[in-house]
Short mmCIF file of C-alpha atoms in Angstrom, two decimals:
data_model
loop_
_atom_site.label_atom_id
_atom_site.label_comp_id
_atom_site.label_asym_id
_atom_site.label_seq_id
_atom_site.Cartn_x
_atom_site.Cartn_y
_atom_site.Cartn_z
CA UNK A 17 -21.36 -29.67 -4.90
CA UNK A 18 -21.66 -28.87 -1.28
CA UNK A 19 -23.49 -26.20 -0.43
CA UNK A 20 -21.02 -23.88 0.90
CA UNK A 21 -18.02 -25.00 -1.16
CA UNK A 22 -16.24 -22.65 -3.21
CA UNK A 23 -15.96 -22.54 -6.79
CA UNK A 24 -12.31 -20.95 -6.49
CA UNK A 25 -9.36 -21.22 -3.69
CA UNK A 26 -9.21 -18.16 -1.16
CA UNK A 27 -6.09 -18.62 1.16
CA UNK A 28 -7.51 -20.21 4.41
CA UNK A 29 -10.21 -18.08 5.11
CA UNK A 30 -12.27 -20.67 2.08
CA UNK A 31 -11.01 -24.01 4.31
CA UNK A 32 -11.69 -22.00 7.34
CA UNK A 33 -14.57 -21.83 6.53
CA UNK A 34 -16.01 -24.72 5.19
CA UNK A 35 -14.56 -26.68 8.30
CA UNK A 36 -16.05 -23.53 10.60
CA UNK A 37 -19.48 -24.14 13.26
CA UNK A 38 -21.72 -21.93 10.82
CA UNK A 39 -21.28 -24.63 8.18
CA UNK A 40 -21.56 -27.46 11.08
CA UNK A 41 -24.70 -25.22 12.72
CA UNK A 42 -26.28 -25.31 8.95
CA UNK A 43 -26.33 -28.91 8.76
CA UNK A 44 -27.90 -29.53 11.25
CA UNK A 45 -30.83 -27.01 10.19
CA UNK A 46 -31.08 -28.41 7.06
CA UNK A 47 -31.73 -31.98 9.06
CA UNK A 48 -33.73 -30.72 11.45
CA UNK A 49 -36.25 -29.17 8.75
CA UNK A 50 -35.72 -32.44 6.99
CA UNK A 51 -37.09 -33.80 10.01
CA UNK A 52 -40.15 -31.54 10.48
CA UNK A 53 -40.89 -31.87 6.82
CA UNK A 54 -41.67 -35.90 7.99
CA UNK A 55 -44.19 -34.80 11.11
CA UNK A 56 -47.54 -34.99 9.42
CA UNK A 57 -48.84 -32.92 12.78
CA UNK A 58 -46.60 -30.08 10.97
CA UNK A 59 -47.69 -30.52 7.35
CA UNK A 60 -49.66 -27.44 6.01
CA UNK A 61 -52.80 -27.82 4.34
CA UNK A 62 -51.89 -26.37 0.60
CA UNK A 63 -49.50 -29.02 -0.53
CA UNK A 64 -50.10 -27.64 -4.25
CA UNK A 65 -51.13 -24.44 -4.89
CA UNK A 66 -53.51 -21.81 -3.86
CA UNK A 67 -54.44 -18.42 -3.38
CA UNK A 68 -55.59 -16.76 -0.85
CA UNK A 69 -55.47 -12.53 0.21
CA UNK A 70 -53.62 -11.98 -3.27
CA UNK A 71 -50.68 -14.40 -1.84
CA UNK A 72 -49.66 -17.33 -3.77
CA UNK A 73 -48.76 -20.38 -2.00
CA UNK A 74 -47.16 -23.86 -3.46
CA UNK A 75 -44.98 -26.21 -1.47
CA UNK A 76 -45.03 -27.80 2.26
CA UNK A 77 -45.85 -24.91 5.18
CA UNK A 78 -44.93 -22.50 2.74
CA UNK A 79 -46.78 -19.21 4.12
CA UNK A 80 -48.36 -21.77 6.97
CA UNK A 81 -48.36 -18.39 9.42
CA UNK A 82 -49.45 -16.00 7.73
CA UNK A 83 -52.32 -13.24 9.08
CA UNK A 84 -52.92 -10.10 7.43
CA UNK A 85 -50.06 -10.35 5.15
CA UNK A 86 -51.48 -9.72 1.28
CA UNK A 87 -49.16 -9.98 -2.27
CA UNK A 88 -46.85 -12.68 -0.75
CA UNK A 89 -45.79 -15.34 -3.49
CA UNK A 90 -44.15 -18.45 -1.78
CA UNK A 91 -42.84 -21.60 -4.26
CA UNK A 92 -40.84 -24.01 -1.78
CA UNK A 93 -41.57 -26.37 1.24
CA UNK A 94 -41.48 -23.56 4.29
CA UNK A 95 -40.76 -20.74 1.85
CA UNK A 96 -42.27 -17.78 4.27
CA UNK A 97 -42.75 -20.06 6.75
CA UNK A 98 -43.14 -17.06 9.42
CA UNK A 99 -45.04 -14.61 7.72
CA UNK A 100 -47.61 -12.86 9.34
CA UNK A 101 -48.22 -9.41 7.89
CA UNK A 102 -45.68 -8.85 5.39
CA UNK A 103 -46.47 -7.88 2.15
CA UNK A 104 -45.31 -8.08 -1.40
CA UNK A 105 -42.46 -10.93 -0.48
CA UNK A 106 -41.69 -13.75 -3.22
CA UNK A 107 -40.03 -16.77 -1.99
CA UNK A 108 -39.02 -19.12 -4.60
CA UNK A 109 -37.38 -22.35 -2.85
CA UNK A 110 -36.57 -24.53 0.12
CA UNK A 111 -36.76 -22.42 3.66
CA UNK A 112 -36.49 -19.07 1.49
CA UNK A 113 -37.47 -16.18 3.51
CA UNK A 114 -37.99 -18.45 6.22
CA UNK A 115 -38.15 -16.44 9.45
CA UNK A 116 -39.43 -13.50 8.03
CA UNK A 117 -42.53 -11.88 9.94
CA UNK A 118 -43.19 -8.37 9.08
CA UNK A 119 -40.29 -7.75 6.12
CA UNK A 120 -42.15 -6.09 3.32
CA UNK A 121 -41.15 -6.32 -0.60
CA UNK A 122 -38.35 -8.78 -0.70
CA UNK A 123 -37.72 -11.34 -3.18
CA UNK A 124 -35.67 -14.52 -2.40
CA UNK A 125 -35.18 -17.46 -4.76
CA UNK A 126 -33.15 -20.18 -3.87
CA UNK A 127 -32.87 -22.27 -0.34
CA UNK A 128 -32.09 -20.91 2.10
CA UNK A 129 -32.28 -16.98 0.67
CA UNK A 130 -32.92 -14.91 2.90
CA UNK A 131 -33.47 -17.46 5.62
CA UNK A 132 -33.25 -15.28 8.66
CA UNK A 133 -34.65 -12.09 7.46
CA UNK A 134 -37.79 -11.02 10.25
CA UNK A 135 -38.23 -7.48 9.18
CA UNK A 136 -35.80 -6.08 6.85
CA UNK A 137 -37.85 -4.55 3.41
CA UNK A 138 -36.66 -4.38 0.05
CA UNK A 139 -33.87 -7.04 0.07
CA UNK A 140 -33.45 -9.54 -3.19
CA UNK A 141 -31.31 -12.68 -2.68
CA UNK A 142 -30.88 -14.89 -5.76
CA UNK A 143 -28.77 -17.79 -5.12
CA UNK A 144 -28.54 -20.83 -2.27
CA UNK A 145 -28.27 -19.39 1.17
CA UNK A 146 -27.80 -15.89 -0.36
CA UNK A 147 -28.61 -13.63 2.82
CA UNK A 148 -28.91 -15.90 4.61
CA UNK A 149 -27.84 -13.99 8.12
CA UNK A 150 -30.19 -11.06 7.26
CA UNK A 151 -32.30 -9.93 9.82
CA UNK A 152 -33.64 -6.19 9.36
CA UNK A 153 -31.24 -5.06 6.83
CA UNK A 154 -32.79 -3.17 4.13
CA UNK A 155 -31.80 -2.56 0.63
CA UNK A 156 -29.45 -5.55 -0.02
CA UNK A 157 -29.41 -6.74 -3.46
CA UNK A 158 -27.25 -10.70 -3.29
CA UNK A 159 -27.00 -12.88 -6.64
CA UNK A 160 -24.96 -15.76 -6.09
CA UNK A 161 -24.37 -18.79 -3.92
CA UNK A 162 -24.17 -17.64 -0.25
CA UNK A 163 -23.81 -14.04 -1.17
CA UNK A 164 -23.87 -11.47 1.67
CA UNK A 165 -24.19 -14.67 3.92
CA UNK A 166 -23.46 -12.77 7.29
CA UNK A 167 -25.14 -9.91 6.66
CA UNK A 168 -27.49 -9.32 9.39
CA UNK A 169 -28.57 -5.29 9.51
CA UNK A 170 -26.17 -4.16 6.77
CA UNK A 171 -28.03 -1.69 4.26
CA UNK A 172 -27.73 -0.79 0.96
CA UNK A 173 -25.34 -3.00 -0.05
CA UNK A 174 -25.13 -5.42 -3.50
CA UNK A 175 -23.30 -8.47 -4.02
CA UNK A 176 -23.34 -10.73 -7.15
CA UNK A 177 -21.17 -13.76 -7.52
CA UNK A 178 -20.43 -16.20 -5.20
CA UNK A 179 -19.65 -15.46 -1.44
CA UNK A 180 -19.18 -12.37 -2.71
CA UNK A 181 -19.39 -10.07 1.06
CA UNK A 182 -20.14 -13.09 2.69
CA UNK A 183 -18.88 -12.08 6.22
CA UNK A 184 -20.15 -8.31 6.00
CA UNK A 185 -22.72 -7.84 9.50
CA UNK A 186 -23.23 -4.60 9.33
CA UNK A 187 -21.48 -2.76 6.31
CA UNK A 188 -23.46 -0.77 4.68
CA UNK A 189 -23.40 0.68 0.91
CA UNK A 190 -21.14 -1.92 -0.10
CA UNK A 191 -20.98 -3.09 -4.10
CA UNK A 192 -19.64 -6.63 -4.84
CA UNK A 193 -18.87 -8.29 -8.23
CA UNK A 194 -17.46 -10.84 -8.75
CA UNK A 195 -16.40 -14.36 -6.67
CA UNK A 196 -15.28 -13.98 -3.53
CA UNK A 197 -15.12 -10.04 -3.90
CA UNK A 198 -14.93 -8.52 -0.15
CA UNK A 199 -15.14 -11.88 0.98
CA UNK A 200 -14.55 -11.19 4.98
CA UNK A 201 -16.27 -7.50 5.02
CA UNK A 202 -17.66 -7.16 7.92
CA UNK A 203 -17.82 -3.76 8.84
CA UNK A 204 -16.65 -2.05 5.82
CA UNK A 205 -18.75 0.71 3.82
CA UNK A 206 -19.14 2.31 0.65
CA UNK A 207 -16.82 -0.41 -1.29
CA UNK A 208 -17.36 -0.75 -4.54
CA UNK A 209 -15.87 -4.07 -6.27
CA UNK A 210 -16.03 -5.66 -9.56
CA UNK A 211 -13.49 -8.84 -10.00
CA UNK A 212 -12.88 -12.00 -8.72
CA UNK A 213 -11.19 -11.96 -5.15
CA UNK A 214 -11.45 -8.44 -5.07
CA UNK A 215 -10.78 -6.43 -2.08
CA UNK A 216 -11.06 -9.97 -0.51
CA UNK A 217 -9.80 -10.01 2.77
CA UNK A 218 -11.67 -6.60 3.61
CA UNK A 219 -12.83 -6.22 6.98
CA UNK A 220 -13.34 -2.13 7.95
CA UNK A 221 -11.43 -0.67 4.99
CA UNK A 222 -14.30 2.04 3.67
CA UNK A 223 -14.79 4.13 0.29
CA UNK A 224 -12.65 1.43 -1.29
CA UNK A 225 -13.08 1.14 -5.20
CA UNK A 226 -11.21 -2.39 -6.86
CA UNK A 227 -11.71 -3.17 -10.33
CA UNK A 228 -10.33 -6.08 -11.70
CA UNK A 229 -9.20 -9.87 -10.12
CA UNK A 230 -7.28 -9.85 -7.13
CA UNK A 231 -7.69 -5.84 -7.05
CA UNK A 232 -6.74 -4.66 -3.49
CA UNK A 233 -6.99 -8.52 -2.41
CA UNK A 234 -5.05 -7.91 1.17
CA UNK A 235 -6.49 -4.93 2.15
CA UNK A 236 -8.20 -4.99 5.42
CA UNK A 237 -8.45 -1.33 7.20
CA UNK A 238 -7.26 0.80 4.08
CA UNK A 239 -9.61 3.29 3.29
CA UNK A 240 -10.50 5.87 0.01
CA UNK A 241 -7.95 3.51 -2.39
CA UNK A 242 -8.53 3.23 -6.05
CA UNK A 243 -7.19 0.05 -7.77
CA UNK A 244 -8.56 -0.51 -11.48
CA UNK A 245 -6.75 -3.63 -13.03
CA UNK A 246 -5.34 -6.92 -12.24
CA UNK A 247 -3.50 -7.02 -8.99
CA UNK A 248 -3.50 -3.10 -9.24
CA UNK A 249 -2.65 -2.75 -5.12
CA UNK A 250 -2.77 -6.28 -4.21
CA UNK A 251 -0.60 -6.26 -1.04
CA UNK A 252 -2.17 -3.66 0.19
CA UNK A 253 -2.84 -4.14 3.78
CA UNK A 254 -3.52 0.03 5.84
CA UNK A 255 -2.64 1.99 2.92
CA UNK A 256 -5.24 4.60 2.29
CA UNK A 257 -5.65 7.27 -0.73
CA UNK A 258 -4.13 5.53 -3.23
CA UNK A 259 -4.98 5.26 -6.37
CA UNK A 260 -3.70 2.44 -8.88
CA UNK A 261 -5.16 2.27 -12.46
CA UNK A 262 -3.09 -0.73 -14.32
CA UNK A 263 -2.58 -4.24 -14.38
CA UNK A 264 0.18 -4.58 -11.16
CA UNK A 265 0.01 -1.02 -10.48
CA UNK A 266 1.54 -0.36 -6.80
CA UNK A 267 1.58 -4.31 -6.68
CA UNK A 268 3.88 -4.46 -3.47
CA UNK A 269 2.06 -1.53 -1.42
CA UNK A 270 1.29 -2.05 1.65
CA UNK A 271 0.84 0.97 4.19
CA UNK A 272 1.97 3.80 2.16
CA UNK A 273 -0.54 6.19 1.67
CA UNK A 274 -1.42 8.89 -1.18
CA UNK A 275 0.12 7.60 -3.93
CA UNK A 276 -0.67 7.72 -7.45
CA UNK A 277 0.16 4.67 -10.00
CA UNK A 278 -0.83 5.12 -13.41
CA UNK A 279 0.27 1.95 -15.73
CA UNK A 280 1.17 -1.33 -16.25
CA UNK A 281 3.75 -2.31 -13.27
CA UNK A 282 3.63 1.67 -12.01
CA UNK A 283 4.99 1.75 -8.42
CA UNK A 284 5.02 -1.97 -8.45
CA UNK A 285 7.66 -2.43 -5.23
CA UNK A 286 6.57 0.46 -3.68
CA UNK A 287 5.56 -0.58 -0.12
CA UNK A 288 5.46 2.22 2.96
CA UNK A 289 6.36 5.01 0.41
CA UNK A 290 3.89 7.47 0.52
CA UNK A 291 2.78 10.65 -2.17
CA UNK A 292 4.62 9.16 -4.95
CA UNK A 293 3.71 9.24 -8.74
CA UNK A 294 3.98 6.89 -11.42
CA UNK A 295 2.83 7.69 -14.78
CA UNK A 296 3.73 4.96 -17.75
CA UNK A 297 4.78 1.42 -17.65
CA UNK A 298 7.16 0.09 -15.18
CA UNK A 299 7.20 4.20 -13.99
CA UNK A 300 8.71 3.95 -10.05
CA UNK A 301 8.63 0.30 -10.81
CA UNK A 302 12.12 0.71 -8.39
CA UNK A 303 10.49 2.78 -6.23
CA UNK A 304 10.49 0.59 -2.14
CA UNK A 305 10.22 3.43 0.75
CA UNK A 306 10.89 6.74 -0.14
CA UNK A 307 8.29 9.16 -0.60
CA UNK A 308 6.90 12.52 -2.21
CA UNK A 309 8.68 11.21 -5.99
CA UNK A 310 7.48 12.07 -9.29
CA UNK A 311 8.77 9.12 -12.19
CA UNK A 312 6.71 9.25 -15.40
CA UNK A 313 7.79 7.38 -17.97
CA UNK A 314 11.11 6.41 -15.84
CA UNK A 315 11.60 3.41 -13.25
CA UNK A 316 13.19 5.04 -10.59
CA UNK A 317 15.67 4.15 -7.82
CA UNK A 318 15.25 2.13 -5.25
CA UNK A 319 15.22 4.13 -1.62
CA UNK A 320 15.07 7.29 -3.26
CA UNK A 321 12.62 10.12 -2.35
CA UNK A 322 12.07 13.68 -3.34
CA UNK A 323 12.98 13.08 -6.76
CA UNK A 324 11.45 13.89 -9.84
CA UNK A 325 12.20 12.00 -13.21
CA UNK A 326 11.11 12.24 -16.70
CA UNK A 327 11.66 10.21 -19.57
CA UNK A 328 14.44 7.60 -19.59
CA UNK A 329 17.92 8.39 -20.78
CA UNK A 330 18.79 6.68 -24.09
CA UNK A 331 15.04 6.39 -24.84
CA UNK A 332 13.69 9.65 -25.33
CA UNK A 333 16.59 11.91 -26.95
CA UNK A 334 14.91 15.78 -27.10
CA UNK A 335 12.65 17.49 -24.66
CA UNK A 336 10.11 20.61 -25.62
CA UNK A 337 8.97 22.51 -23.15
CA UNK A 338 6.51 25.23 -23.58
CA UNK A 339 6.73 28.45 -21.08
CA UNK A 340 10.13 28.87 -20.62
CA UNK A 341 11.45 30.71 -23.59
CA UNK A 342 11.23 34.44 -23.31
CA UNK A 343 10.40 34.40 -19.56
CA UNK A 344 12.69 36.47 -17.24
CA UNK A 345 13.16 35.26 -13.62
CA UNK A 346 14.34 38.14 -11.65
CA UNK A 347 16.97 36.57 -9.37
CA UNK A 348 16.92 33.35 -11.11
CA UNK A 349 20.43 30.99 -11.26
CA UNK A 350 21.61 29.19 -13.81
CA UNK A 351 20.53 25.52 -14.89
CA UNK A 352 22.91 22.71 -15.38
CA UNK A 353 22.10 19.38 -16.93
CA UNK A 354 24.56 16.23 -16.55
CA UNK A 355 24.80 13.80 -19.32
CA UNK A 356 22.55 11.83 -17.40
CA UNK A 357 19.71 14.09 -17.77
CA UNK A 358 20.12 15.67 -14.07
CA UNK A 359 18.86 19.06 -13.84
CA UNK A 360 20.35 21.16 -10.88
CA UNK A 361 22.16 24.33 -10.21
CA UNK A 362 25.94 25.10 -9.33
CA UNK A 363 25.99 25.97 -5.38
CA UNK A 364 29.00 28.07 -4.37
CA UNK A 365 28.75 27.86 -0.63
CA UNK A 366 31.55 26.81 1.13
CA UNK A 367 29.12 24.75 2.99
CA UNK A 368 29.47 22.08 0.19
CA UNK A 369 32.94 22.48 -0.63
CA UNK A 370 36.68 20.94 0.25
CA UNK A 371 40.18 21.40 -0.31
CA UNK A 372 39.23 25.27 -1.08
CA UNK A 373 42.85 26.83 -2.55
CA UNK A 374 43.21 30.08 -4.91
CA UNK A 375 43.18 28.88 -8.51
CA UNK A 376 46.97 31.08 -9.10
CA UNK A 377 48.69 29.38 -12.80
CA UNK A 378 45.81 26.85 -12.67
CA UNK A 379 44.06 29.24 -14.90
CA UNK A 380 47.19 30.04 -17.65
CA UNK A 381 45.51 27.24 -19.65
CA UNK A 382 43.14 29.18 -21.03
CA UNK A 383 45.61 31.44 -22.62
CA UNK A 384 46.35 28.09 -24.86
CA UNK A 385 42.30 28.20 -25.20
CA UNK A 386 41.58 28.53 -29.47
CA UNK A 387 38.10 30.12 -30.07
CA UNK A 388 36.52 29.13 -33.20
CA UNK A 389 33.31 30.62 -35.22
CA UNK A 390 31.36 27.40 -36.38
CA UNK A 391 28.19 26.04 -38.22
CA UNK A 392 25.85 22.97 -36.38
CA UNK A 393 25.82 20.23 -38.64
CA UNK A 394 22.24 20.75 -40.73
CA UNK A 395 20.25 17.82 -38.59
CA UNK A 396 21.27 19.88 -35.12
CA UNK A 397 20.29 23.69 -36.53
CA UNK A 398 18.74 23.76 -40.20
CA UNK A 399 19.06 27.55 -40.20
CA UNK A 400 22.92 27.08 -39.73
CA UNK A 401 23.57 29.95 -37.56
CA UNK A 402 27.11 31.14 -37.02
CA UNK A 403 28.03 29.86 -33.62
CA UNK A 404 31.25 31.67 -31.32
CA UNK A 405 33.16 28.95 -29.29
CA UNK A 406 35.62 26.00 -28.92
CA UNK A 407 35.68 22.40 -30.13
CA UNK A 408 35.62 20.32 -26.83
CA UNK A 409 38.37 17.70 -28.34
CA UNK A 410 41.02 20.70 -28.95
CA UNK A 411 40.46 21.99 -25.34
CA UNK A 412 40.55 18.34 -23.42
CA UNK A 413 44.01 18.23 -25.47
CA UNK A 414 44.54 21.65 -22.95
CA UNK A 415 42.88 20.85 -20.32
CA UNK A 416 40.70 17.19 -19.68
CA UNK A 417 38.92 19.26 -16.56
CA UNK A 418 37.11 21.78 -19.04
CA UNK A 419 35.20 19.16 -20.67
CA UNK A 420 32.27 16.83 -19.55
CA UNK A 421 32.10 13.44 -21.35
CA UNK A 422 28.73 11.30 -22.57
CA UNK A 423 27.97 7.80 -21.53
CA UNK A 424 31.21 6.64 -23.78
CA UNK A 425 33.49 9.28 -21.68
CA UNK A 426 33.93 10.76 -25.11
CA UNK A 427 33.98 14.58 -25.19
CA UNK A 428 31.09 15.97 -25.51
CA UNK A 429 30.78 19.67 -24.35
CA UNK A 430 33.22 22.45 -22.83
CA UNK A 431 32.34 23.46 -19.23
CA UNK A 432 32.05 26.98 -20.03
CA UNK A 433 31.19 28.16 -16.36
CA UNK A 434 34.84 26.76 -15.39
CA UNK A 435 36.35 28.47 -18.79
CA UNK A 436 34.54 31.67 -17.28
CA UNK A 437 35.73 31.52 -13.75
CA UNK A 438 39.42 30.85 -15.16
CA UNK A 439 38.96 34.03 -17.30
CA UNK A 440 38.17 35.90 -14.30
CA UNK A 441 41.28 34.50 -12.49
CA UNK A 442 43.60 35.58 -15.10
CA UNK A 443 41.53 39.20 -15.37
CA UNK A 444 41.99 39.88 -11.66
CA UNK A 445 45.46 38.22 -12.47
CA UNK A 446 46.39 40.98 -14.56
CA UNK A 447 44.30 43.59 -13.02
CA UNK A 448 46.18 43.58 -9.75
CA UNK A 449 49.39 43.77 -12.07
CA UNK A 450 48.16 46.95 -13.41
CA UNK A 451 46.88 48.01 -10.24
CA UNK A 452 51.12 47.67 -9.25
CA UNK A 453 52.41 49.20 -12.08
CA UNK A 454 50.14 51.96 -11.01
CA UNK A 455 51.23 52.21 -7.65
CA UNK A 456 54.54 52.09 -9.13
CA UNK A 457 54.05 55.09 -11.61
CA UNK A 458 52.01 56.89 -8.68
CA UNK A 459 55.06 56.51 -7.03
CA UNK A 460 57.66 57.48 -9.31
CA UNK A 461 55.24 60.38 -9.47
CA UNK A 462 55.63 61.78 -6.18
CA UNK A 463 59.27 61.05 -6.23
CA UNK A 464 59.38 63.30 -9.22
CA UNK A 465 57.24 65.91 -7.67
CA UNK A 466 59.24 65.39 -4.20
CA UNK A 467 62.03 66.19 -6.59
CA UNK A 468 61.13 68.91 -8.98
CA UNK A 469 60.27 70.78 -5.44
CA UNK A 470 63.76 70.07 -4.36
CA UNK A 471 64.86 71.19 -7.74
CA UNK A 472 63.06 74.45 -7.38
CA UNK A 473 64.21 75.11 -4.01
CA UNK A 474 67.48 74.70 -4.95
CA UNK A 475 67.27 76.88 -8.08
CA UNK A 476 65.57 79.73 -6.24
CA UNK A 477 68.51 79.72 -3.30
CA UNK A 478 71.32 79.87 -6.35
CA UNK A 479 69.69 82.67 -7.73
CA UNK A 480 69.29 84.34 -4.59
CA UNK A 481 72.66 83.78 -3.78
CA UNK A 482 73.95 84.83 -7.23
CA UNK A 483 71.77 87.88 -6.45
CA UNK A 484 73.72 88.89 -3.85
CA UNK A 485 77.30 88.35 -5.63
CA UNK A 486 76.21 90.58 -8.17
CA UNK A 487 75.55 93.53 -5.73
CA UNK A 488 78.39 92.28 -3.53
CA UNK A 489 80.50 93.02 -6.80
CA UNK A 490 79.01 96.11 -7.74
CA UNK A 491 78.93 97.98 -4.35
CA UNK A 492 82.90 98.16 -3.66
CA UNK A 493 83.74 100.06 -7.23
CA UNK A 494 81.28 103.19 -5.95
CA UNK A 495 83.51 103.70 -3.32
CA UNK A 496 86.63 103.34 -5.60
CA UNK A 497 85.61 106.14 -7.40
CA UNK A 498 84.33 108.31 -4.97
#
């Protein structure tokens, strides 16, 4: 196998770069030591093994520079090759360690490990050319075939598999497992990554945690994401606080940001939506660009946002909720539920109304209304509780408007708020008639007071008038009979 050939496909970036000038540039290394291998002016003495200073030395120039250094173990032609006063190193094969000078307490097996490293401490590279780049970066841990290959004062950071965080330079804090995983980091930090092509095509993305193959494969700036399964935020490109735990979860994401996918296939064709939540398989599987939804345990609808959905119609056929009974909401409205499970209240703004018109005989159908005391069949209420009401079949018969319909468009309940508001129309109906008939007796009332006054007026000028006849009469026989 050649050196720096993958053991898996990576979309262009692998081809780029076996054709690339750091392959090319290695060659040509790998000759040229071939080549000074052959001078016998460059031979070292200790072609077999020896000790010297606590350091153990086997193989061609291996340790041939050393001074003060002390602990060093070197097994490979030119393993330590530059070593001067580092201590505590082990080198274990061809050019391992190579240019390291001063580096204290790092362990390289394999040729090629660690092959640049001058002063960087505390490094282990395990693996052909694993480290190869690293010049004072401390802390790196690499197991695998060119592991952390480009990393030249990165820190802190772990790789095992390989070219797993082959291109990272400088990222530090970075944890790789897996082939290929944060394959072109360069910059990135505090990734953690445990599959196969993981987090791949990283470059400054940061805080990043992928579990699982192909976990956040595309993502290359997206920052503080959480993806724990296969392809759990694959296509994810700038999206940032996300978090994806299931196979395929928020698949299709690629710049929305805060989102929360919980499941097999949750938020799977979400891609710019952002603080949406999926809990359950396939929950917002339909989700594409809206944003701020809630779906658990229901797919969703494509484009929609601002929507919250629970349980899927058909599949889950009685809801408990605790809290609710017994609670008074001071200035609360009413709740209405469709027969498709959407919850919402009845506005009465004329803002949201047309064709406005007073109801007038619309209403006279009640009066053909027939209320009817009834039992719930025992599987509905056990207790069988005397119910007050009407049978939604004998009032469609009256009116089809005062029922809603299930999925079938068979009856299924009476729309009591319209029965009420019909009620009141035929109240206020016959309360204005009474309020006429009133005004009518009110009337009559005063007519019959106007009336009786009249009455009296008259009856009080006849007997004033009678009055006077009777002494009119009685005045004229005096004088007679005088």
């Amino acid at each position: 196998m050649n050196l720096f050939e993958s053991k898996t496909t990576l979309p262009s970036t692998t081809k780029s770069m076996n054709r690339s000038p750091l392959r090319c540039g290695l060659i040509v290394i790998t000759l040229a030591f071939f080549c000074f291998e052959l001078s016998p002016q460059a031979r070292a003495v200790c072609q077999d093994a020896c000790l010297t200073n606590n350091n153990t030395v086997q193989g061609d120039d291996a340790l041939v520079n050393y001074t003060t250094g002390f602990s060093d173990t070197a097994i490979g032609a030119a393993a330590l090759l530059s070593l001067t006063t580092g201590a505590d190193n082990t080198a274990i094969g061809f050019n391992a360690l190579y240019f390291n000078t001063t580096g204290d307490t790092n362990t390289a097996v394999g040729t090629f490990a660690l092959y640049s490293n001058s002063a960087g401490v505390e490094n282990i590279a395990v693996g052909v050319s694993a480290l190869y780049s690293n010049t004072t970066g401390n802390l790196n841990t690499a197991i695998g075939d060119a592991a952390l290959f480009n990393n030249t004062t990165g820190t802190g950071n772990t790789a095992t598999g390989y070219f797993a965080l082959i291109a990272n330079t400088t990222g530090n804090d970075n944890t790789a497992t897996g082939g290929n995983a944060l394959y072109q980091n360069t910059t990135g930090y505090s990734n953690t990554v445990e599959g196969s092509n993981a987090l791949a095509l990283n470059t400054t993305g940061y805080e990043n945690t992928a579990n699982g193959v192909n976990t956040l494969y595309f993502n290359s700036m997206g920052f503080r994401n959480t993806a724990n399964g296969l392809s759990a935020l694959r296509f994810n490109t700038t999206g940032s606080q996300n978090t994806a735990d299931g196979a395929n979860a928020l698949f299709h994401n690629t710049t929305g940001n805060t989102n929360m996918a919980i499941g097999y296939n949750a938020l799977f064709s979400n891609t710019t939506g952002g603080s949406n939540i999926g809990v359950g398989a396939g929950a917002g599987s339909n989700l594409t660009t809206g944003s701020n939804s809630i779906d658990i345990g229901n797919r969703g609808v494509a484009g929609e946002g601002s929507t919250i959905r629970i349980g899927t119609t058909g599949t889950q056929t009685n809801a408990y909720i605790a809290g609710i009974n017994g609670v008074t909401v001071a200035g609360g409205v009413g709740v209405m539920i469709d027969t498709s499970g959407h919850l919402g209240t009845v506005v009465s703004s004329g803002r949201f109304k047309d064709a406005i018109k007073p109801m007038d005989k619309a209403s006279e159908a009640i009066l053909a209304l027939k209320p009817v005391t009834f039992r719930y069949k025992h599987e509905l209420d056990p207790n069988g509780i005397q119910q007050f009401g009407l049978v939604a079949e004998e009032v469609e018969k009256v009116n089809p408007n005062l029922v809603a319909r299930d999925e079938q468009g068979k009856p299924y309940t009476v729309r009591y708020e319209a029965v009420n508001a019909m009620l009141l129309n035929e109240f206020l109906k016959e309360h204005n008639e009474f309020l006429k008939e009133r005004k009518t007796v009110e009337e009559q009332g005063a007519t019959i007071a106007r009336l009786e006054k009249q009455v009296e007026a008259l009856t009080a000028g006849i007997e004033k008038v009678s009055a006077q006849l009777r002494l009119s009469k009685s005045a004229p026989q005096s004088v007679v009979n005088n």
